CSV table of C-alpha atoms in Angstrom, one decimal:
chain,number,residue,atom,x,y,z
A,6,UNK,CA,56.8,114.0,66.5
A,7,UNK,CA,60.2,115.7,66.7
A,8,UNK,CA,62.7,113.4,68.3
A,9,UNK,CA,64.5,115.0,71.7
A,10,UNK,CA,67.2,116.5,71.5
A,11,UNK,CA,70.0,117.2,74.0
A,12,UNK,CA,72.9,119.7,73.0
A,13,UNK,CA,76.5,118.9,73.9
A,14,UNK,CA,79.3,122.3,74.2
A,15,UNK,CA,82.3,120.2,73.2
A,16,UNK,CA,86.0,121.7,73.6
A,17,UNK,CA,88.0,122.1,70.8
A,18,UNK,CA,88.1,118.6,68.3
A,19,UNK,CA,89.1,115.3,69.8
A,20,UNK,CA,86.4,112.4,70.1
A,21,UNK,CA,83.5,114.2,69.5
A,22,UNK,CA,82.3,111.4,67.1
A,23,UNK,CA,81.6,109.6,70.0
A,24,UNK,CA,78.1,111.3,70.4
A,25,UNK,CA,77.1,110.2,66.7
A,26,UNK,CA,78.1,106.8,67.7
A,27,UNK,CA,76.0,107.0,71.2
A,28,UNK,CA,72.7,108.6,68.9
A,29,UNK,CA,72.8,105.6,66.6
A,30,UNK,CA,73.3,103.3,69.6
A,31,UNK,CA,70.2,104.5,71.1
A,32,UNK,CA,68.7,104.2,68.1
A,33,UNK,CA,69.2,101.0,67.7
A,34,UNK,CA,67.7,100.4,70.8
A,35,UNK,CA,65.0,101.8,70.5
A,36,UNK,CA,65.1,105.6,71.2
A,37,UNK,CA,65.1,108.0,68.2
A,38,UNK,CA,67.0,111.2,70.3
A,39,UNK,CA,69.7,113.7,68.8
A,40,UNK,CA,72.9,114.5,70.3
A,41,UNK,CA,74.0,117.5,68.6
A,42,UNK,CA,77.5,119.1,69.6
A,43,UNK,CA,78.3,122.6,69.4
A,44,UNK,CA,82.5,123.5,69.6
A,45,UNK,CA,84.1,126.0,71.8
A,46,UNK,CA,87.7,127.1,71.5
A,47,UNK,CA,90.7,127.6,74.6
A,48,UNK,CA,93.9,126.8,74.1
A,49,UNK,CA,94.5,123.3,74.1
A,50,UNK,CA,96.2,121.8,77.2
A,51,UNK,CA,95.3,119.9,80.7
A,52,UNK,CA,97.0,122.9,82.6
A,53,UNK,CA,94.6,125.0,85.4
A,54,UNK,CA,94.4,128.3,84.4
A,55,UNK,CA,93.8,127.5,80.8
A,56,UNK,CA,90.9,124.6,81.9
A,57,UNK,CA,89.5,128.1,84.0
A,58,UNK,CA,89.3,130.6,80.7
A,59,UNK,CA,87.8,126.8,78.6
A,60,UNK,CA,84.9,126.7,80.9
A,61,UNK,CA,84.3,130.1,81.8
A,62,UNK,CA,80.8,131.6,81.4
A,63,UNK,CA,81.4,133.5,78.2
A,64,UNK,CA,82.8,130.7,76.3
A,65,UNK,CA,79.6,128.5,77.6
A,66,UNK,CA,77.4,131.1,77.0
A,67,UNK,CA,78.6,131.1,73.9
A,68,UNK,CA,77.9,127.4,72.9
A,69,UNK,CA,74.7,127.7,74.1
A,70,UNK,CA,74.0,130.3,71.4
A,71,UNK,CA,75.7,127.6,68.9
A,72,UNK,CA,73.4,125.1,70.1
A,73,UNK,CA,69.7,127.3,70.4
A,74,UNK,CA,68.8,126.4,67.3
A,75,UNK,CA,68.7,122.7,67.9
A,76,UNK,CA,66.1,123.9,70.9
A,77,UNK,CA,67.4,121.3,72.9
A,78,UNK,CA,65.7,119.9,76.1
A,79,UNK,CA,68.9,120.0,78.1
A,80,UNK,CA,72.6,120.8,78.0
A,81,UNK,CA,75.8,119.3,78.9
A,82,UNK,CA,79.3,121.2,79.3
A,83,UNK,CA,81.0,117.7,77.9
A,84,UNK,CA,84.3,118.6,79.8
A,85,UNK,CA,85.6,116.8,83.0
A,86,UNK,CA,88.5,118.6,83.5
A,87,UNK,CA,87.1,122.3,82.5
A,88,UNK,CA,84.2,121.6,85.0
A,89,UNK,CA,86.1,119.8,88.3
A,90,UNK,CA,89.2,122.4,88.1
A,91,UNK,CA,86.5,125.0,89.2
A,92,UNK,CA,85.7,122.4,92.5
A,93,UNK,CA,82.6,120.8,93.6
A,94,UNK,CA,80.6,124.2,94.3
A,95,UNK,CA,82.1,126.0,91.7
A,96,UNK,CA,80.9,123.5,89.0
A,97,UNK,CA,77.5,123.6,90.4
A,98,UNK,CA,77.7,127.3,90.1
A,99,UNK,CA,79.2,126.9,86.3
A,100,UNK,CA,76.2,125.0,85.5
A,101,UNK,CA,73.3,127.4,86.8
A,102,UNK,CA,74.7,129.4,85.0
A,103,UNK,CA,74.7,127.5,81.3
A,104,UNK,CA,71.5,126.8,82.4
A,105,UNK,CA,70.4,130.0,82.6
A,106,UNK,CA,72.2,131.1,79.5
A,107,UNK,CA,70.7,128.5,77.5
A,108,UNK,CA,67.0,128.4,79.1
A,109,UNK,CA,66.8,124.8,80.3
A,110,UNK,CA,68.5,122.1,82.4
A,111,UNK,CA,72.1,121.8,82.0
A,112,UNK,CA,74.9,119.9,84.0
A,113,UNK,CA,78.4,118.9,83.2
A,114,UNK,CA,80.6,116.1,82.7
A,115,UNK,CA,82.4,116.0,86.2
A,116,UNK,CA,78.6,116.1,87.8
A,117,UNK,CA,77.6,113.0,85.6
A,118,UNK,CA,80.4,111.4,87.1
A,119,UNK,CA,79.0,112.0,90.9
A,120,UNK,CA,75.9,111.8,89.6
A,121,UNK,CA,76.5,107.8,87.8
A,122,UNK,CA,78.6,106.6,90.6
A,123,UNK,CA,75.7,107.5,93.0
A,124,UNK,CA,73.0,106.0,90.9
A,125,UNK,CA,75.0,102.8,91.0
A,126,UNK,CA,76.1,102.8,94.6
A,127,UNK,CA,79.6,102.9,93.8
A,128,UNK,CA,81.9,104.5,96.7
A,129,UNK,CA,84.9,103.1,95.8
A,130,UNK,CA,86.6,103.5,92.4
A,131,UNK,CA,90.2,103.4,90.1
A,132,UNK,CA,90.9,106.2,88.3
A,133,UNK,CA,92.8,105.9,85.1
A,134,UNK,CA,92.9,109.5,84.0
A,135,UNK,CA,94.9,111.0,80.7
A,136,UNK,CA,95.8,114.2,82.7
A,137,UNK,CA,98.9,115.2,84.1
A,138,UNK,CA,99.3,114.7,87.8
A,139,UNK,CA,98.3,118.3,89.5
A,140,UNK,CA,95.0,118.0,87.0
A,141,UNK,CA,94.0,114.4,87.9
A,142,UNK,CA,94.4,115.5,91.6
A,143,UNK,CA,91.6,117.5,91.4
A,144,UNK,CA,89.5,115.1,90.1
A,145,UNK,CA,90.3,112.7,93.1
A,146,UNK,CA,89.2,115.6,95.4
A,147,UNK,CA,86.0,116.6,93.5
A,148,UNK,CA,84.6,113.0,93.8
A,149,UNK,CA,86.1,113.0,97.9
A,150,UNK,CA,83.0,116.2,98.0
A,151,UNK,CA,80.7,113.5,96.4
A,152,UNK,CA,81.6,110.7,98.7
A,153,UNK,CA,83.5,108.6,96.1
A,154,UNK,CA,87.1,107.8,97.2
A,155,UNK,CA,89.7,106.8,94.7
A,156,UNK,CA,92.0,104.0,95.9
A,157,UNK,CA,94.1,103.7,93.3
A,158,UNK,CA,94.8,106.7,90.4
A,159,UNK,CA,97.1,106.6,87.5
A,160,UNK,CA,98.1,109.8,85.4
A,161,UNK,CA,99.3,109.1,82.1
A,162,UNK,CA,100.3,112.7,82.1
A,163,UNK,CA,99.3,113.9,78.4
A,164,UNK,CA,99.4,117.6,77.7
A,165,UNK,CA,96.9,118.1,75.5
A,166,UNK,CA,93.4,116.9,74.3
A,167,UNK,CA,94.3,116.7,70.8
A,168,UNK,CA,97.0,113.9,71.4
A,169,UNK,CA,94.6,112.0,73.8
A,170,UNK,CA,91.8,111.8,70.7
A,171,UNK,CA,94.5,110.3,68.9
A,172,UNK,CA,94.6,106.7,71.1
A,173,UNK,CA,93.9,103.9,69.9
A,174,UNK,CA,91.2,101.3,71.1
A,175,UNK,CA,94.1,99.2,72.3
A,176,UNK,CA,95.6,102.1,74.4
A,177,UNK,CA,92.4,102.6,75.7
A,178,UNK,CA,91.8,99.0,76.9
A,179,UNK,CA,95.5,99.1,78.2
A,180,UNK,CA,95.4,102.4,80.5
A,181,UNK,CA,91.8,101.0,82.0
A,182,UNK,CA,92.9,97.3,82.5
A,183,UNK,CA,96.4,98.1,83.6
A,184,UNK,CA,94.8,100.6,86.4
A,185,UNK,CA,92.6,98.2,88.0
A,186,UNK,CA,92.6,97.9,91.6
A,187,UNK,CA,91.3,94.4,93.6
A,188,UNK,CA,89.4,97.5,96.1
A,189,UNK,CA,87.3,99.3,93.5
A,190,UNK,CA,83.7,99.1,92.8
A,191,UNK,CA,84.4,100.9,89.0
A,192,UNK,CA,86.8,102.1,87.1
A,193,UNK,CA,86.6,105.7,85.7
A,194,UNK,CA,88.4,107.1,82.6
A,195,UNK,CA,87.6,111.4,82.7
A,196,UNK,CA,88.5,112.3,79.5
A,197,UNK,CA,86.0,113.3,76.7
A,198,UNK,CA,88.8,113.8,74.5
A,199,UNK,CA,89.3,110.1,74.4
A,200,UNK,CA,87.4,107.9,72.2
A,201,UNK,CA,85.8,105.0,74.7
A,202,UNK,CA,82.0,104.5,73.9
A,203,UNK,CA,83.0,101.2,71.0
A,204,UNK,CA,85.2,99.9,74.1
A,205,UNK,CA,83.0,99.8,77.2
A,206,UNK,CA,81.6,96.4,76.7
A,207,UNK,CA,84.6,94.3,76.1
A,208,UNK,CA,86.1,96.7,78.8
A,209,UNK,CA,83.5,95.7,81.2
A,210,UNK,CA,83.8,92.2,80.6
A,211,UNK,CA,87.5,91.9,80.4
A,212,UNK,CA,87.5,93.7,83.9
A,213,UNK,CA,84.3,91.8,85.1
A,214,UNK,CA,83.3,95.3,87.0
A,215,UNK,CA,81.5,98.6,85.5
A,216,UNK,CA,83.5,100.9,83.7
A,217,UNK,CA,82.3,105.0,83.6
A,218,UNK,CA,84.0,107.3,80.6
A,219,UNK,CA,83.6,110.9,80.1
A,220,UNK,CA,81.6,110.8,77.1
A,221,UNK,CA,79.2,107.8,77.7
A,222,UNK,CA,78.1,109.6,81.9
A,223,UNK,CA,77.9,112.7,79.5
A,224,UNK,CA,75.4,111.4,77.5
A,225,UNK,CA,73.9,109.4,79.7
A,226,UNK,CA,73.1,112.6,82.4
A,227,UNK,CA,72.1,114.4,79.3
A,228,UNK,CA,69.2,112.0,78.7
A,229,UNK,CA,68.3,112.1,82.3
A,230,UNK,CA,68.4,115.7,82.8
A,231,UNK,CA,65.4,115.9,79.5
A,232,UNK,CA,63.4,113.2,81.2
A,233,UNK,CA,64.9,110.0,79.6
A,234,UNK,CA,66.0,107.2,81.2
A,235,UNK,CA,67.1,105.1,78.7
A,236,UNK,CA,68.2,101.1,78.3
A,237,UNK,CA,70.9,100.3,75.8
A,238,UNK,CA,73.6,97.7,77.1
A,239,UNK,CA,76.1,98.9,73.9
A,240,UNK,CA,76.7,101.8,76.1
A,241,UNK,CA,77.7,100.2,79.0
A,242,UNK,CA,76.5,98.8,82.2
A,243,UNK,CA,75.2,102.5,83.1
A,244,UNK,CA,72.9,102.1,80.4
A,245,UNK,CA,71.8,98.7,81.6
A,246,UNK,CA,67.9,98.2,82.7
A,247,UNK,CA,67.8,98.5,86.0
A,248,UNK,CA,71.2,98.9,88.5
A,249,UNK,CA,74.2,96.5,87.7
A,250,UNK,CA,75.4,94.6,90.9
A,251,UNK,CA,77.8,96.6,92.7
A,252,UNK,CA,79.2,94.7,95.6
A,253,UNK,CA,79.4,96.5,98.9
């Protein structure tokens, strides 16, 4: 039987090898899936009008083509930033519209986020985002719409995706642990361009609290969206059987 498959549209080249790493994780676990990811090229910076022409519907019409044949069950636009700069009804719109384009369920990055923190009952959270400031601020409003609110968010202000694949496990540890706050339920780090899936269990433990990145909710919603709903605790707690405790 052929293993499932869920197709990722990727921008540009960063941490992509993170969805390799999650597909033998899963594996490992016990579920045989593939996670193939299809490239799309913008120009490369965390500035608005060029996150609007990165996830416009030509460009994700386009990886859909890239990915057809892999006939995936499902499709992810693995992009925070190009997904939440177009606002809470705008991504939804961006979305039906890859979906339509590629002939099956699709969803994004910044709707995995809503999507994960309202599966784990999270309402409170710290953001420790890669993006400059006017960029992150749009993420803090785009989880508002879902009725998350951000009590504490740090902006380490990088320009460009290419330089944020380029951190180290230590710098990722060090922007999540040093942006913390006593008030939130989970921390989240928005960035698919930054390598975090071989980090989220000593992050969770160091932090004693669940931690949410880009490319693990990504993958995870992915699975969902084709009908999975997978257990495999090297992900994360999001990947945990059943719901982690989240205290209220």
């Amino acid at each position: 039987m052929r293993a499932p498959t869920i197709g990722f549209i990727y921008p540009d080249h960063a941490a992509e090898d993170d969805y390799p790493l999650a597909a033998t994780e899963l594996g490992a676990a016990g579920l045989d899936v593939e996670l193939p990811v299809a490239h799309i090229y913008g120009t490369d910076l965390h500035a608005i009008p060029e996150l609007l022409d990165l996830g416009s519907p030509d460009k994700l019409r386009h990886g859909a083509d890239l990915l057809a044949p892999h006939r995936p069950a499902a499709v992810v636009w693995a992009c925070t930033s190009g997904s939440f700069v177009y606002g809470p009804r705008g991504a939804r719109d961006q979305v039906q519209a890859l979906a339509r384009a590629a002939g099956v369920p699709a969803t994004s990055t910044s709707l995995a986020f809503a999507d994960a923190t309202r599966h784990l009952g999270v309402r409170t959270v710290a953001v420790a985002a890669s993006y400059p400031d006017e960029v992150a601020e749009l993420f803090v409003e785009f989880l508002a719409d879902a009725g998350v609110e951000v009590v504490s968010l740090s902006s380490a202000g990088i320009d460009t995706a290419a330089e944020v694949g380029t951190m180290t496990a230590a710098e990722v540890r060090k922007l999540a642990e040093s942006n913390d706050h006593p008030d939130a339920q989970a921390i989240l780090v928005p960035d698919t361009a930054m390598h975090t899936l071989a980090v989220l269990p000593e992050l969770e433990t160091a932090l004693g609290k669940t931690v949410l990145t880009a490319n693990q909710v990504t993958i995870w919603a992915g699975l969902r969206l084709a009908g999975l709903t997978p257990t495999c605790p090297a992900l994360g707690s999001l990947f945990a059987e059943g719901r982690p405790h989240v205290d209220r």
